[in-house]
Structures are given as C-alpha cells and as structure tokens.
mmCIF file with all atom_site columns, C-alpha atoms in Angstrom:
data_model
loop_
_atom_site.group_PDB
_atom_site.id
_atom_site.type_symbol
_atom_site.label_atom_id
_atom_site.label_alt_id
_atom_site.label_comp_id
_atom_site.label_asym_id
_atom_site.label_entity_id
_atom_site.label_seq_id
_atom_site.pdbx_PDB_ins_code
_atom_site.Cartn_x
_atom_site.Cartn_y
_atom_site.Cartn_z
_atom_site.occupancy
_atom_site.B_iso_or_equiv
_atom_site.pdbx_formal_charge
_atom_site.auth_seq_id
_atom_site.auth_comp_id
_atom_site.auth_asym_id
_atom_site.auth_atom_id
_atom_site.pdbx_PDB_model_num
ATOM 1   C CA . UNK Q 1 1   ? 20.111  79.530 25.845 1.00 77.00 ? 281 UNK Q CA 1
ATOM 2   C CA . UNK Q 1 2   ? 22.854  77.593 28.088 1.00 80.00 ? 282 UNK Q CA 1
ATOM 3   C CA . UNK Q 1 3   ? 20.580  77.871 31.142 1.00 78.00 ? 283 UNK Q CA 1
ATOM 4   C CA . UNK Q 1 4   ? 17.517  76.636 29.466 1.00 79.00 ? 284 UNK Q CA 1
ATOM 5   C CA . UNK Q 1 5   ? 19.742  73.912 28.010 1.00 85.00 ? 285 UNK Q CA 1
ATOM 6   C CA . UNK Q 1 6   ? 20.804  73.031 31.398 1.00 85.00 ? 286 UNK Q CA 1
ATOM 7   C CA . UNK Q 1 7   ? 17.085  73.039 32.860 1.00 82.00 ? 287 UNK Q CA 1
ATOM 8   C CA . UNK Q 1 8   ? 16.179  70.873 29.802 1.00 84.00 ? 288 UNK Q CA 1
ATOM 9   C CA . UNK Q 1 9   ? 18.834  68.283 30.516 1.00 83.00 ? 289 UNK Q CA 1
ATOM 10  C CA . UNK Q 1 10  ? 17.990  68.102 34.171 1.00 82.00 ? 290 UNK Q CA 1
ATOM 11  C CA . UNK Q 1 11  ? 14.271  67.494 33.515 1.00 83.00 ? 291 UNK Q CA 1
ATOM 12  C CA . UNK Q 1 12  ? 15.043  64.796 30.926 1.00 81.00 ? 292 UNK Q CA 1
ATOM 13  C CA . UNK Q 1 13  ? 17.378  63.053 33.404 1.00 82.00 ? 293 UNK Q CA 1
ATOM 14  C CA . UNK Q 1 14  ? 14.709  63.261 36.221 1.00 79.00 ? 294 UNK Q CA 1
ATOM 15  C CA . UNK Q 1 15  ? 12.025  62.099 33.842 1.00 79.00 ? 295 UNK Q CA 1
ATOM 16  C CA . UNK Q 1 16  ? 13.816  58.911 32.695 1.00 79.00 ? 296 UNK Q CA 1
ATOM 17  C CA . UNK Q 1 17  ? 14.727  58.104 36.166 1.00 77.00 ? 297 UNK Q CA 1
ATOM 18  C CA . UNK Q 1 18  ? 11.101  58.032 37.392 1.00 68.00 ? 298 UNK Q CA 1
ATOM 19  C CA . UNK Q 1 19  ? 10.231  54.304 36.664 1.00 56.00 ? 299 UNK Q CA 1
ATOM 20  C CA . UNK Q 1 20  ? 12.055  52.345 39.258 1.00 50.00 ? 300 UNK Q CA 1
ATOM 21  C CA . UNK Q 1 21  ? 11.844  48.357 38.985 1.00 46.00 ? 301 UNK Q CA 1
ATOM 22  C CA . UNK Q 1 22  ? 10.039  46.819 41.698 1.00 48.00 ? 302 UNK Q CA 1
ATOM 23  C CA . UNK Q 1 23  ? 11.760  43.667 41.632 1.00 44.00 ? 303 UNK Q CA 1
ATOM 24  C CA . UNK Q 1 24  ? 15.076  42.017 40.702 1.00 43.00 ? 304 UNK Q CA 1
ATOM 25  C CA . UNK Q 1 25  ? 13.517  40.302 37.703 1.00 42.00 ? 305 UNK Q CA 1
ATOM 26  C CA . UNK Q 1 26  ? 12.005  43.766 36.508 1.00 50.00 ? 306 UNK Q CA 1
ATOM 27  C CA . UNK Q 1 27  ? 15.556  45.257 37.134 1.00 50.00 ? 307 UNK Q CA 1
ATOM 28  C CA . UNK Q 1 28  ? 17.323  42.334 34.829 1.00 45.00 ? 308 UNK Q CA 1
ATOM 29  C CA . UNK Q 1 29  ? 14.480  42.916 32.137 1.00 48.00 ? 309 UNK Q CA 1
ATOM 30  C CA . UNK Q 1 30  ? 15.145  46.581 32.401 1.00 49.00 ? 310 UNK Q CA 1
ATOM 31  C CA . UNK Q 1 31  ? 18.986  46.100 31.842 1.00 47.00 ? 311 UNK Q CA 1
ATOM 32  C CA . UNK Q 1 32  ? 18.214  43.951 28.787 1.00 44.00 ? 312 UNK Q CA 1
ATOM 33  C CA . UNK Q 1 33  ? 16.102  46.490 27.170 1.00 53.00 ? 313 UNK Q CA 1
ATOM 34  C CA . UNK Q 1 34  ? 17.125  49.450 25.237 1.00 57.00 ? 314 UNK Q CA 1
ATOM 35  C CA . UNK Q 1 35  ? 17.733  53.073 26.622 1.00 75.00 ? 315 UNK Q CA 1
ATOM 36  C CA . UNK Q 1 36  ? 14.430  54.285 28.435 1.00 83.00 ? 316 UNK Q CA 1
ATOM 37  C CA . UNK Q 1 37  ? 12.137  56.282 26.499 1.00 92.00 ? 317 UNK Q CA 1
ATOM 38  C CA . UNK Q 1 38  ? 9.089   58.341 27.166 1.00 95.00 ? 318 UNK Q CA 1
ATOM 39  C CA . UNK Q 1 39  ? 5.646   59.493 25.527 1.00 97.00 ? 319 UNK Q CA 1
ATOM 40  C CA . UNK Q 1 40  ? 4.902   63.047 25.180 1.00 97.00 ? 320 UNK Q CA 1
ATOM 41  C CA . UNK Q 1 41  ? 0.963   63.449 25.472 1.00 98.00 ? 321 UNK Q CA 1
ATOM 42  C CA . UNK Q 1 42  ? -0.270  66.725 24.514 1.00 97.00 ? 322 UNK Q CA 1
ATOM 43  C CA . UNK Q 1 43  ? -3.725  66.939 25.930 1.00 96.00 ? 323 UNK Q CA 1
ATOM 44  C CA . UNK Q 1 44  ? -5.185  70.253 24.983 1.00 96.00 ? 324 UNK Q CA 1
ATOM 45  C CA . UNK Q 1 45  ? -8.097  70.357 27.233 1.00 96.00 ? 325 UNK Q CA 1
ATOM 46  C CA . UNK Q 1 46  ? -7.544  73.758 29.132 1.00 94.00 ? 326 UNK Q CA 1
ATOM 47  C CA . UNK Q 1 47  ? -10.781 76.048 29.628 1.00 93.00 ? 327 UNK Q CA 1
ATOM 48  C CA . UNK Q 1 48  ? -9.393  78.393 26.764 1.00 92.00 ? 328 UNK Q CA 1
ATOM 49  C CA . UNK Q 1 49  ? -9.778  75.366 24.246 1.00 92.00 ? 329 UNK Q CA 1
ATOM 50  C CA . UNK Q 1 50  ? -13.310 74.648 25.440 1.00 90.00 ? 330 UNK Q CA 1
ATOM 51  C CA . UNK Q 1 51  ? -14.218 78.345 24.296 1.00 90.00 ? 331 UNK Q CA 1
ATOM 52  C CA . UNK Q 1 52  ? -12.286 78.275 21.017 1.00 86.00 ? 332 UNK Q CA 1
ATOM 53  C CA . UNK Q 1 53  ? -14.788 78.093 18.168 1.00 86.00 ? 333 UNK Q CA 1
ATOM 54  C CA . UNK Q 1 54  ? -12.587 76.599 15.342 1.00 86.00 ? 334 UNK Q CA 1
ATOM 55  C CA . UNK Q 1 55  ? -12.552 73.099 14.413 1.00 91.00 ? 335 UNK Q CA 1
ATOM 56  C CA . UNK Q 1 56  ? -15.172 71.684 16.952 1.00 91.00 ? 336 UNK Q CA 1
ATOM 57  C CA . UNK Q 1 57  ? -15.488 68.420 15.149 1.00 93.00 ? 337 UNK Q CA 1
ATOM 58  C CA . UNK Q 1 58  ? -11.835 67.768 16.048 1.00 95.00 ? 338 UNK Q CA 1
ATOM 59  C CA . UNK Q 1 59  ? -11.811 68.618 19.827 1.00 95.00 ? 339 UNK Q CA 1
ATOM 60  C CA . UNK Q 1 60  ? -11.579 66.283 22.604 1.00 97.00 ? 340 UNK Q CA 1
ATOM 61  C CA . UNK Q 1 61  ? -12.522 68.233 25.644 1.00 96.00 ? 341 UNK Q CA 1
ATOM 62  C CA . UNK Q 1 62  ? -12.137 65.470 28.268 1.00 97.00 ? 342 UNK Q CA 1
ATOM 63  C CA . UNK Q 1 63  ? -8.890  64.239 29.525 1.00 98.00 ? 343 UNK Q CA 1
ATOM 64  C CA . UNK Q 1 64  ? -10.356 60.910 30.672 1.00 98.00 ? 344 UNK Q CA 1
ATOM 65  C CA . UNK Q 1 65  ? -11.420 60.297 27.024 1.00 98.00 ? 345 UNK Q CA 1
ATOM 66  C CA . UNK Q 1 66  ? -7.958  60.954 25.573 1.00 98.00 ? 346 UNK Q CA 1
ATOM 67  C CA . UNK Q 1 67  ? -6.408  58.556 28.255 1.00 98.00 ? 347 UNK Q CA 1
ATOM 68  C CA . UNK Q 1 68  ? -8.902  55.796 27.427 1.00 98.00 ? 348 UNK Q CA 1
ATOM 69  C CA . UNK Q 1 69  ? -8.010  56.414 23.617 1.00 98.00 ? 349 UNK Q CA 1
ATOM 70  C CA . UNK Q 1 70  ? -4.350  56.047 24.334 1.00 98.00 ? 350 UNK Q CA 1
ATOM 71  C CA . UNK Q 1 71  ? -4.755  52.990 26.532 1.00 98.00 ? 351 UNK Q CA 1
ATOM 72  C CA . UNK Q 1 72  ? -7.165  51.356 23.991 1.00 97.00 ? 352 UNK Q CA 1
ATOM 73  C CA . UNK Q 1 73  ? -4.637  51.936 21.223 1.00 97.00 ? 353 UNK Q CA 1
ATOM 74  C CA . UNK Q 1 74  ? -1.799  50.490 23.183 1.00 97.00 ? 354 UNK Q CA 1
ATOM 75  C CA . UNK Q 1 75  ? -2.891  47.852 25.448 1.00 96.00 ? 355 UNK Q CA 1
ATOM 76  C CA . UNK Q 1 76  ? 0.742   47.720 26.934 1.00 95.00 ? 356 UNK Q CA 1
ATOM 77  C CA . UNK Q 1 77  ? 2.981   50.737 27.068 1.00 95.00 ? 357 UNK Q CA 1
ATOM 78  C CA . UNK Q 1 78  ? 4.199   51.172 23.438 1.00 94.00 ? 358 UNK Q CA 1
ATOM 79  C CA . UNK Q 1 79  ? 8.074   51.278 22.541 1.00 90.00 ? 359 UNK Q CA 1
ATOM 80  C CA . UNK Q 1 80  ? 9.198   50.390 26.138 1.00 86.00 ? 360 UNK Q CA 1
ATOM 81  C CA . UNK Q 1 81  ? 8.162   53.721 27.386 1.00 94.00 ? 361 UNK Q CA 1
ATOM 82  C CA . UNK Q 1 82  ? 8.958   54.257 31.132 1.00 93.00 ? 362 UNK Q CA 1
ATOM 83  C CA . UNK Q 1 83  ? 7.196   57.566 31.596 1.00 95.00 ? 363 UNK Q CA 1
ATOM 84  C CA . UNK Q 1 84  ? 4.456   59.866 29.927 1.00 96.00 ? 364 UNK Q CA 1
ATOM 85  C CA . UNK Q 1 85  ? 5.137   63.470 29.805 1.00 95.00 ? 365 UNK Q CA 1
ATOM 86  C CA . UNK Q 1 86  ? 2.018   65.460 29.935 1.00 96.00 ? 366 UNK Q CA 1
ATOM 87  C CA . UNK Q 1 87  ? 2.531   69.256 29.126 1.00 94.00 ? 367 UNK Q CA 1
ATOM 88  C CA . UNK Q 1 88  ? -0.620  70.924 30.313 1.00 93.00 ? 368 UNK Q CA 1
ATOM 89  C CA . UNK Q 1 89  ? -1.386  74.237 32.001 1.00 90.00 ? 369 UNK Q CA 1
ATOM 90  C CA . UNK Q 1 90  ? -2.370  72.926 35.560 1.00 91.00 ? 370 UNK Q CA 1
ATOM 91  C CA . UNK Q 1 91  ? -2.670  76.693 37.016 1.00 88.00 ? 371 UNK Q CA 1
ATOM 92  C CA . UNK Q 1 92  ? -5.437  77.221 34.198 1.00 90.00 ? 372 UNK Q CA 1
ATOM 93  C CA . UNK Q 1 93  ? -7.315  74.162 35.090 1.00 93.00 ? 373 UNK Q CA 1
ATOM 94  C CA . UNK Q 1 94  ? -7.300  74.963 38.845 1.00 93.00 ? 374 UNK Q CA 1
ATOM 95  C CA . UNK Q 1 95  ? -8.619  78.435 38.152 1.00 91.00 ? 375 UNK Q CA 1
ATOM 96  C CA . UNK Q 1 96  ? -11.899 77.047 36.805 1.00 90.00 ? 376 UNK Q CA 1
ATOM 97  C CA . UNK Q 1 97  ? -11.766 73.338 37.863 1.00 87.00 ? 377 UNK Q CA 1
ATOM 98  C CA . UNK Q 1 98  ? -11.562 73.922 41.739 1.00 86.00 ? 378 UNK Q CA 1
ATOM 99  C CA . UNK Q 1 99  ? -14.801 73.734 43.497 1.00 75.00 ? 379 UNK Q CA 1
ATOM 100 C CA . UNK Q 1 100 ? -16.221 73.319 47.041 1.00 68.00 ? 380 UNK Q CA 1
ATOM 101 C CA . UNK Q 1 101 ? -19.604 72.002 45.982 1.00 58.00 ? 381 UNK Q CA 1
ATOM 102 C CA . UNK Q 1 102 ? -20.659 68.735 44.799 1.00 58.00 ? 382 UNK Q CA 1
ATOM 103 C CA . UNK Q 1 103 ? -23.593 69.906 43.180 1.00 54.00 ? 383 UNK Q CA 1
ATOM 104 C CA . UNK Q 1 104 ? -23.264 69.802 39.352 1.00 56.00 ? 384 UNK Q CA 1
ATOM 105 C CA . UNK Q 1 105 ? -25.873 72.830 39.054 1.00 57.00 ? 385 UNK Q CA 1
ATOM 106 C CA . UNK Q 1 106 ? -23.578 74.972 41.085 1.00 60.00 ? 386 UNK Q CA 1
ATOM 107 C CA . UNK Q 1 107 ? -20.401 74.110 38.936 1.00 71.00 ? 387 UNK Q CA 1
ATOM 108 C CA . UNK Q 1 108 ? -19.626 76.784 36.510 1.00 85.00 ? 388 UNK Q CA 1
ATOM 109 C CA . UNK Q 1 109 ? -16.990 74.696 34.449 1.00 91.00 ? 389 UNK Q CA 1
ATOM 110 C CA . UNK Q 1 110 ? -17.837 70.916 35.057 1.00 93.00 ? 390 UNK Q CA 1
ATOM 111 C CA . UNK Q 1 111 ? -15.401 70.029 32.023 1.00 95.00 ? 391 UNK Q CA 1
ATOM 112 C CA . UNK Q 1 112 ? -12.609 71.786 33.874 1.00 95.00 ? 392 UNK Q CA 1
ATOM 113 C CA . UNK Q 1 113 ? -13.593 70.211 37.260 1.00 94.00 ? 393 UNK Q CA 1
ATOM 114 C CA . UNK Q 1 114 ? -13.448 66.749 35.730 1.00 96.00 ? 394 UNK Q CA 1
ATOM 115 C CA . UNK Q 1 115 ? -10.188 67.375 33.764 1.00 97.00 ? 395 UNK Q CA 1
ATOM 116 C CA . UNK Q 1 116 ? -8.600  68.397 36.953 1.00 96.00 ? 396 UNK Q CA 1
ATOM 117 C CA . UNK Q 1 117 ? -9.809  65.528 38.993 1.00 96.00 ? 397 UNK Q CA 1
ATOM 118 C CA . UNK Q 1 118 ? -8.494  63.037 36.227 1.00 97.00 ? 398 UNK Q CA 1
ATOM 119 C CA . UNK Q 1 119 ? -5.082  64.979 36.025 1.00 97.00 ? 399 UNK Q CA 1
ATOM 120 C CA . UNK Q 1 120 ? -4.531  64.496 39.838 1.00 96.00 ? 400 UNK Q CA 1
ATOM 121 C CA . UNK Q 1 121 ? -5.490  60.791 39.488 1.00 97.00 ? 401 UNK Q CA 1
ATOM 122 C CA . UNK Q 1 122 ? -2.670  60.598 36.703 1.00 97.00 ? 402 UNK Q CA 1
ATOM 123 C CA . UNK Q 1 123 ? -0.232  62.348 38.752 1.00 94.00 ? 403 UNK Q CA 1
ATOM 124 C CA . UNK Q 1 124 ? -0.893  60.018 41.686 1.00 95.00 ? 404 UNK Q CA 1
ATOM 125 C CA . UNK Q 1 125 ? -1.449  56.712 39.933 1.00 96.00 ? 405 UNK Q CA 1
ATOM 126 C CA . UNK Q 1 126 ? 0.021   56.939 36.517 1.00 96.00 ? 406 UNK Q CA 1
ATOM 127 C CA . UNK Q 1 127 ? -1.329  55.085 33.352 1.00 97.00 ? 407 UNK Q CA 1
ATOM 128 C CA . UNK Q 1 128 ? -1.550  51.480 32.297 1.00 96.00 ? 408 UNK Q CA 1
ATOM 129 C CA . UNK Q 1 129 ? -2.637  50.386 35.855 1.00 95.00 ? 409 UNK Q CA 1
ATOM 130 C CA . UNK Q 1 130 ? 0.039   52.364 37.625 1.00 94.00 ? 410 UNK Q CA 1
ATOM 131 C CA . UNK Q 1 131 ? 3.025   50.752 35.748 1.00 93.00 ? 411 UNK Q CA 1
ATOM 132 C CA . UNK Q 1 132 ? 3.983   53.899 34.030 1.00 95.00 ? 412 UNK Q CA 1
ATOM 133 C CA . UNK Q 1 133 ? 4.227   57.303 35.918 1.00 95.00 ? 413 UNK Q CA 1
ATOM 134 C CA . UNK Q 1 134 ? 2.935   60.559 34.601 1.00 95.00 ? 414 UNK Q CA 1
ATOM 135 C CA . UNK Q 1 135 ? 4.838   63.697 34.826 1.00 93.00 ? 415 UNK Q CA 1
ATOM 136 C CA . UNK Q 1 136 ? 3.631   67.400 34.289 1.00 89.00 ? 416 UNK Q CA 1
ATOM 137 C CA . UNK Q 1 137 ? 6.722   69.536 35.248 1.00 79.00 ? 417 UNK Q CA 1
ATOM 138 C CA . UNK Q 1 138 ? 4.893   73.026 34.688 1.00 68.00 ? 418 UNK Q CA 1
ATOM 139 C CA . UNK Q 1 139 ? 5.975   76.153 36.193 1.00 67.00 ? 419 UNK Q CA 1
ATOM 140 C CA . UNK Q 1 140 ? 7.367   74.450 39.403 1.00 71.00 ? 420 UNK Q CA 1
ATOM 141 C CA . UNK Q 1 141 ? 10.465  73.290 37.020 1.00 76.00 ? 421 UNK Q CA 1
ATOM 142 C CA . UNK Q 1 142 ? 11.396  76.625 36.836 1.00 80.00 ? 422 UNK Q CA 1
ATOM 143 C CA . UNK Q 1 143 ? 11.370  77.720 40.463 1.00 79.00 ? 423 UNK Q CA 1
ATOM 144 C CA . UNK Q 1 144 ? 14.685  79.033 41.707 1.00 80.00 ? 424 UNK Q CA 1
ATOM 145 C CA . UNK Q 1 145 ? 16.021  79.737 38.107 1.00 82.00 ? 425 UNK Q CA 1
ATOM 146 C CA . UNK Q 1 146 ? 16.072  83.337 36.108 1.00 80.00 ? 426 UNK Q CA 1
ATOM 147 C CA . UNK Q 1 147 ? 13.001  82.192 34.342 1.00 79.00 ? 427 UNK Q CA 1
ATOM 148 C CA . UNK Q 1 148 ? 10.684  81.546 37.259 1.00 79.00 ? 428 UNK Q CA 1
ATOM 149 C CA . UNK Q 1 149 ? 8.920   85.082 36.799 1.00 81.00 ? 429 UNK Q CA 1
ATOM 150 C CA . UNK Q 1 150 ? 8.129   84.061 32.990 1.00 78.00 ? 430 UNK Q CA 1
ATOM 151 C CA . UNK Q 1 151 ? 7.038   80.479 33.456 1.00 78.00 ? 431 UNK Q CA 1
ATOM 152 C CA . UNK Q 1 152 ? 4.720   80.555 30.358 1.00 81.00 ? 432 UNK Q CA 1
ATOM 153 C CA . UNK Q 1 153 ? 6.909   81.365 27.754 1.00 83.00 ? 433 UNK Q CA 1
ATOM 154 C CA . UNK Q 1 154 ? 9.998   79.385 29.284 1.00 84.00 ? 434 UNK Q CA 1
ATOM 155 C CA . UNK Q 1 155 ? 7.695   76.413 30.145 1.00 84.00 ? 435 UNK Q CA 1
ATOM 156 C CA . UNK Q 1 156 ? 6.693   76.210 26.526 1.00 88.00 ? 436 UNK Q CA 1
ATOM 157 C CA . UNK Q 1 157 ? 10.065  76.337 25.357 1.00 87.00 ? 437 UNK Q CA 1
ATOM 158 C CA . UNK Q 1 158 ? 11.048  73.358 27.479 1.00 89.00 ? 438 UNK Q CA 1
ATOM 159 C CA . UNK Q 1 159 ? 7.667   71.457 26.735 1.00 91.00 ? 439 UNK Q CA 1
ATOM 160 C CA . UNK Q 1 160 ? 8.558   71.827 22.980 1.00 93.00 ? 440 UNK Q CA 1
ATOM 161 C CA . UNK Q 1 161 ? 12.110  70.479 23.022 1.00 92.00 ? 441 UNK Q CA 1
ATOM 162 C CA . UNK Q 1 162 ? 11.234  67.570 25.318 1.00 93.00 ? 442 UNK Q CA 1
ATOM 163 C CA . UNK Q 1 163 ? 8.918   66.467 22.637 1.00 94.00 ? 443 UNK Q CA 1
ATOM 164 C CA . UNK Q 1 164 ? 11.865  66.733 20.204 1.00 95.00 ? 444 UNK Q CA 1
ATOM 165 C CA . UNK Q 1 165 ? 14.112  64.601 22.276 1.00 93.00 ? 445 UNK Q CA 1
ATOM 166 C CA . UNK Q 1 166 ? 15.279  61.265 20.577 1.00 92.00 ? 446 UNK Q CA 1
ATOM 167 C CA . UNK Q 1 167 ? 14.395  59.543 23.869 1.00 93.00 ? 447 UNK Q CA 1
ATOM 168 C CA . UNK Q 1 168 ? 10.503  60.775 23.012 1.00 95.00 ? 448 UNK Q CA 1
ATOM 169 C CA . UNK Q 1 169 ? 9.818   57.688 21.148 1.00 95.00 ? 449 UNK Q CA 1
ATOM 170 C CA . UNK Q 1 170 ? 6.040   58.360 20.906 1.00 97.00 ? 450 UNK Q CA 1
ATOM 171 C CA . UNK Q 1 171 ? 4.236   61.855 20.445 1.00 98.00 ? 451 UNK Q CA 1
ATOM 172 C CA . UNK Q 1 172 ? 0.385   62.261 20.870 1.00 98.00 ? 452 UNK Q CA 1
ATOM 173 C CA . UNK Q 1 173 ? -1.076  65.536 19.939 1.00 97.00 ? 453 UNK Q CA 1
ATOM 174 C CA . UNK Q 1 174 ? -4.137  67.069 18.497 1.00 97.00 ? 454 UNK Q CA 1
ATOM 175 C CA . UNK Q 1 175 ? -4.950  68.869 15.073 1.00 96.00 ? 455 UNK Q CA 1
ATOM 176 C CA . UNK Q 1 176 ? -6.698  71.917 16.979 1.00 96.00 ? 456 UNK Q CA 1
ATOM 177 C CA . UNK Q 1 177 ? -3.293  72.939 18.684 1.00 96.00 ? 457 UNK Q CA 1
ATOM 178 C CA . UNK Q 1 178 ? -0.561  74.936 16.914 1.00 95.00 ? 458 UNK Q CA 1
ATOM 179 C CA . UNK Q 1 179 ? 1.943   73.620 19.643 1.00 95.00 ? 459 UNK Q CA 1
ATOM 180 C CA . UNK Q 1 180 ? 1.110   69.915 18.732 1.00 97.00 ? 460 UNK Q CA 1
ATOM 181 C CA . UNK Q 1 181 ? 1.659   71.073 15.111 1.00 97.00 ? 461 UNK Q CA 1
ATOM 182 C CA . UNK Q 1 182 ? 4.875   72.725 15.767 1.00 97.00 ? 462 UNK Q CA 1
ATOM 183 C CA . UNK Q 1 183 ? 6.466   69.671 17.455 1.00 97.00 ? 463 UNK Q CA 1
ATOM 184 C CA . UNK Q 1 184 ? 5.139   67.376 14.653 1.00 97.00 ? 464 UNK Q CA 1
ATOM 185 C CA . UNK Q 1 185 ? 6.944   69.340 12.033 1.00 97.00 ? 465 UNK Q CA 1
ATOM 186 C CA . UNK Q 1 186 ? 10.075  69.359 13.852 1.00 97.00 ? 466 UNK Q CA 1
ATOM 187 C CA . UNK Q 1 187 ? 9.642   65.537 14.563 1.00 97.00 ? 467 UNK Q CA 1
ATOM 188 C CA . UNK Q 1 188 ? 9.195   65.263 10.914 1.00 97.00 ? 468 UNK Q CA 1
ATOM 189 C CA . UNK Q 1 189 ? 12.125  66.883 9.746  1.00 96.00 ? 469 UNK Q CA 1
ATOM 190 C CA . UNK Q 1 190 ? 14.378  65.303 12.394 1.00 95.00 ? 470 UNK Q CA 1
ATOM 191 C CA . UNK Q 1 191 ? 13.164  61.842 12.228 1.00 94.00 ? 471 UNK Q CA 1
ATOM 192 C CA . UNK Q 1 192 ? 11.173  61.409 9.334  1.00 92.00 ? 472 UNK Q CA 1
ATOM 193 C CA . UNK Q 1 193 ? 7.367   60.615 9.048  1.00 90.00 ? 473 UNK Q CA 1
ATOM 194 C CA . UNK Q 1 194 ? 7.591   57.252 10.549 1.00 85.00 ? 474 UNK Q CA 1
ATOM 195 C CA . UNK Q 1 195 ? 8.854   58.392 13.956 1.00 83.00 ? 475 UNK Q CA 1
ATOM 196 C CA . UNK Q 1 196 ? 5.636   57.544 16.326 1.00 94.00 ? 476 UNK Q CA 1
ATOM 197 C CA . UNK Q 1 197 ? 3.284   60.325 16.078 1.00 97.00 ? 477 UNK Q CA 1
ATOM 198 C CA . UNK Q 1 198 ? -0.446  59.962 16.630 1.00 98.00 ? 478 UNK Q CA 1
ATOM 199 C CA . UNK Q 1 199 ? -3.236  62.332 17.006 1.00 98.00 ? 479 UNK Q CA 1
ATOM 200 C CA . UNK Q 1 200 ? -6.633  61.881 18.903 1.00 98.00 ? 480 UNK Q CA 1
ATOM 201 C CA . UNK Q 1 201 ? -9.943  62.540 17.200 1.00 97.00 ? 481 UNK Q CA 1
ATOM 202 C CA . UNK Q 1 202 ? -13.475 62.554 18.577 1.00 96.00 ? 482 UNK Q CA 1
ATOM 203 C CA . UNK Q 1 203 ? -15.425 59.149 17.941 1.00 94.00 ? 483 UNK Q CA 1
ATOM 204 C CA . UNK Q 1 204 ? -12.256 57.698 16.303 1.00 95.00 ? 484 UNK Q CA 1
ATOM 205 C CA . UNK Q 1 205 ? -9.605  57.549 18.865 1.00 96.00 ? 485 UNK Q CA 1
ATOM 206 C CA . UNK Q 1 206 ? -5.849  57.413 18.127 1.00 97.00 ? 486 UNK Q CA 1
ATOM 207 C CA . UNK Q 1 207 ? -4.655  57.569 14.487 1.00 96.00 ? 487 UNK Q CA 1
ATOM 208 C CA . UNK Q 1 208 ? -1.088  57.579 13.194 1.00 95.00 ? 488 UNK Q CA 1
ATOM 209 C CA . UNK Q 1 209 ? -0.507  61.384 12.263 1.00 96.00 ? 489 UNK Q CA 1
ATOM 210 C CA . UNK Q 1 210 ? 1.821   60.992 9.303  1.00 95.00 ? 490 UNK Q CA 1
ATOM 211 C CA . UNK Q 1 211 ? 2.485   58.365 6.622  1.00 92.00 ? 491 UNK Q CA 1
ATOM 212 C CA . UNK Q 1 212 ? 5.759   57.100 5.146  1.00 92.00 ? 492 UNK Q CA 1
ATOM 213 C CA . UNK Q 1 213 ? 4.889   58.819 1.827  1.00 92.00 ? 493 UNK Q CA 1
ATOM 214 C CA . UNK Q 1 214 ? 4.586   62.126 3.083  1.00 93.00 ? 494 UNK Q CA 1
ATOM 215 C CA . UNK Q 1 215 ? 7.126   64.798 1.764  1.00 93.00 ? 495 UNK Q CA 1
ATOM 216 C CA . UNK Q 1 216 ? 5.992   67.395 4.131  1.00 94.00 ? 496 UNK Q CA 1
ATOM 217 C CA . UNK Q 1 217 ? 4.261   67.559 7.599  1.00 95.00 ? 497 UNK Q CA 1
ATOM 218 C CA . UNK Q 1 218 ? 0.552   68.360 7.938  1.00 94.00 ? 498 UNK Q CA 1
ATOM 219 C CA . UNK Q 1 219 ? -0.154  71.853 7.949  1.00 91.00 ? 499 UNK Q CA 1
ATOM 220 C CA . UNK Q 1 220 ? -2.198  73.644 11.071 1.00 90.00 ? 500 UNK Q CA 1
ATOM 221 C CA . UNK Q 1 221 ? -5.750  74.499 9.594  1.00 87.00 ? 501 UNK Q CA 1
ATOM 222 C CA . UNK Q 1 222 ? -7.436  75.239 12.734 1.00 84.00 ? 502 UNK Q CA 1
#
C-alpha cells in the first residue's frame, strides 16, 4: 500500500541517519565508505516464546546471550553497518518484565525482567561499546497514521520489509520463528544464499544460515 510504503521509506531514511560521525576524521572515513547499511537482529525472546513448547533445543531466551553471540562472532561491526534494527514486541516484554521489587523470589517472570533491562540498555547505549545505535521502531512508528490502531499487523509488515531492503547487509534470526524464516526465504530469492544471513543457537552461537550450494531456503520445522 502506498501509505505503508511511505512509512517504510521514512523509517529507512531515519535509521540510516542515526549514526553521526563524532569527528572530521570519522566523517572523511564515512564518505570514503560505501552507502551505509544496517543489521536486522530478530531476537525472539518475548514471553510467549518462553512458553512455546516446540524446538526447545534451538531456543535462546535471554537477549543478553544473543547480543553476546553477535559481538563474539563479529568483533567489529560487520559490513560497515551503521545501525542495528531490532524488531521486538516491547509492549509484551513490559507487561511481564516490569516489576517494583528487587527480590527474585517475588518476580513472576525473571527472564522477561532481564530481557527488558537489556533492551533498555541497548536502546540507550547501542552495541559494540556504543559505536552502533540500536533502534526498535515498534508501534510508536505508526502513531499519527491510519495504522496506529492496528500496530501489530502493520508493524509486522514494516519489520518484514525492512529486513528485505538491499541496505540490510546482515540478517540474524532464529530457527524457532516463522517470521525469521519468512525473511530468510525472501532474502534467498532476492539476493541468493550468500547474502549475510545468520542464526543463533544455544551453546553454539552464531552460524551462517545458508550455504552457497543451496537450491532452496531452509524450511520452518518448529
């Protein structure tokens, strides 16, 4: 829809303008580089995934673990990315992750509490020691539009197409998510199997999701 397309283009433009060089030297380095790119990091850690019973051996439920996997795999930001796009349901995390107590015995969902804490840290301080900002967008991106009363559906559409943009040079997702698989499949047919796609796995870390010899993208089995 033209309205959604206009919102998508606005979000993309805003996102790629987030990383502002802090010195003239950095400005010159940025001008010598290719056009800015970004990473889409689909961290599926919302409370409903905690309760999802399938494929437990492929789940990573702590956001801090996923971030550690990414920064261990890439000691510096890969492909000159200037920003990380983190599609996540903040409202859902806030419902179960907001608490007025510091006692772990009184917290109903300590995983959600920890994930919300890490999410706020990422929003405020970014990744790679603060050199790369992290953006969520979420329902707030739809305020003032015809879609603000249906943020879940419209937001999912925007998140999906942001992950397909040619400026998205790295996609990180999970085998347990149909959304991750949908983005992966579309990136396969648009850009081929060697298009910067990774999955995170417990006790393993980040792995390349596709190999150059693949004739089809991996299917969703969870």
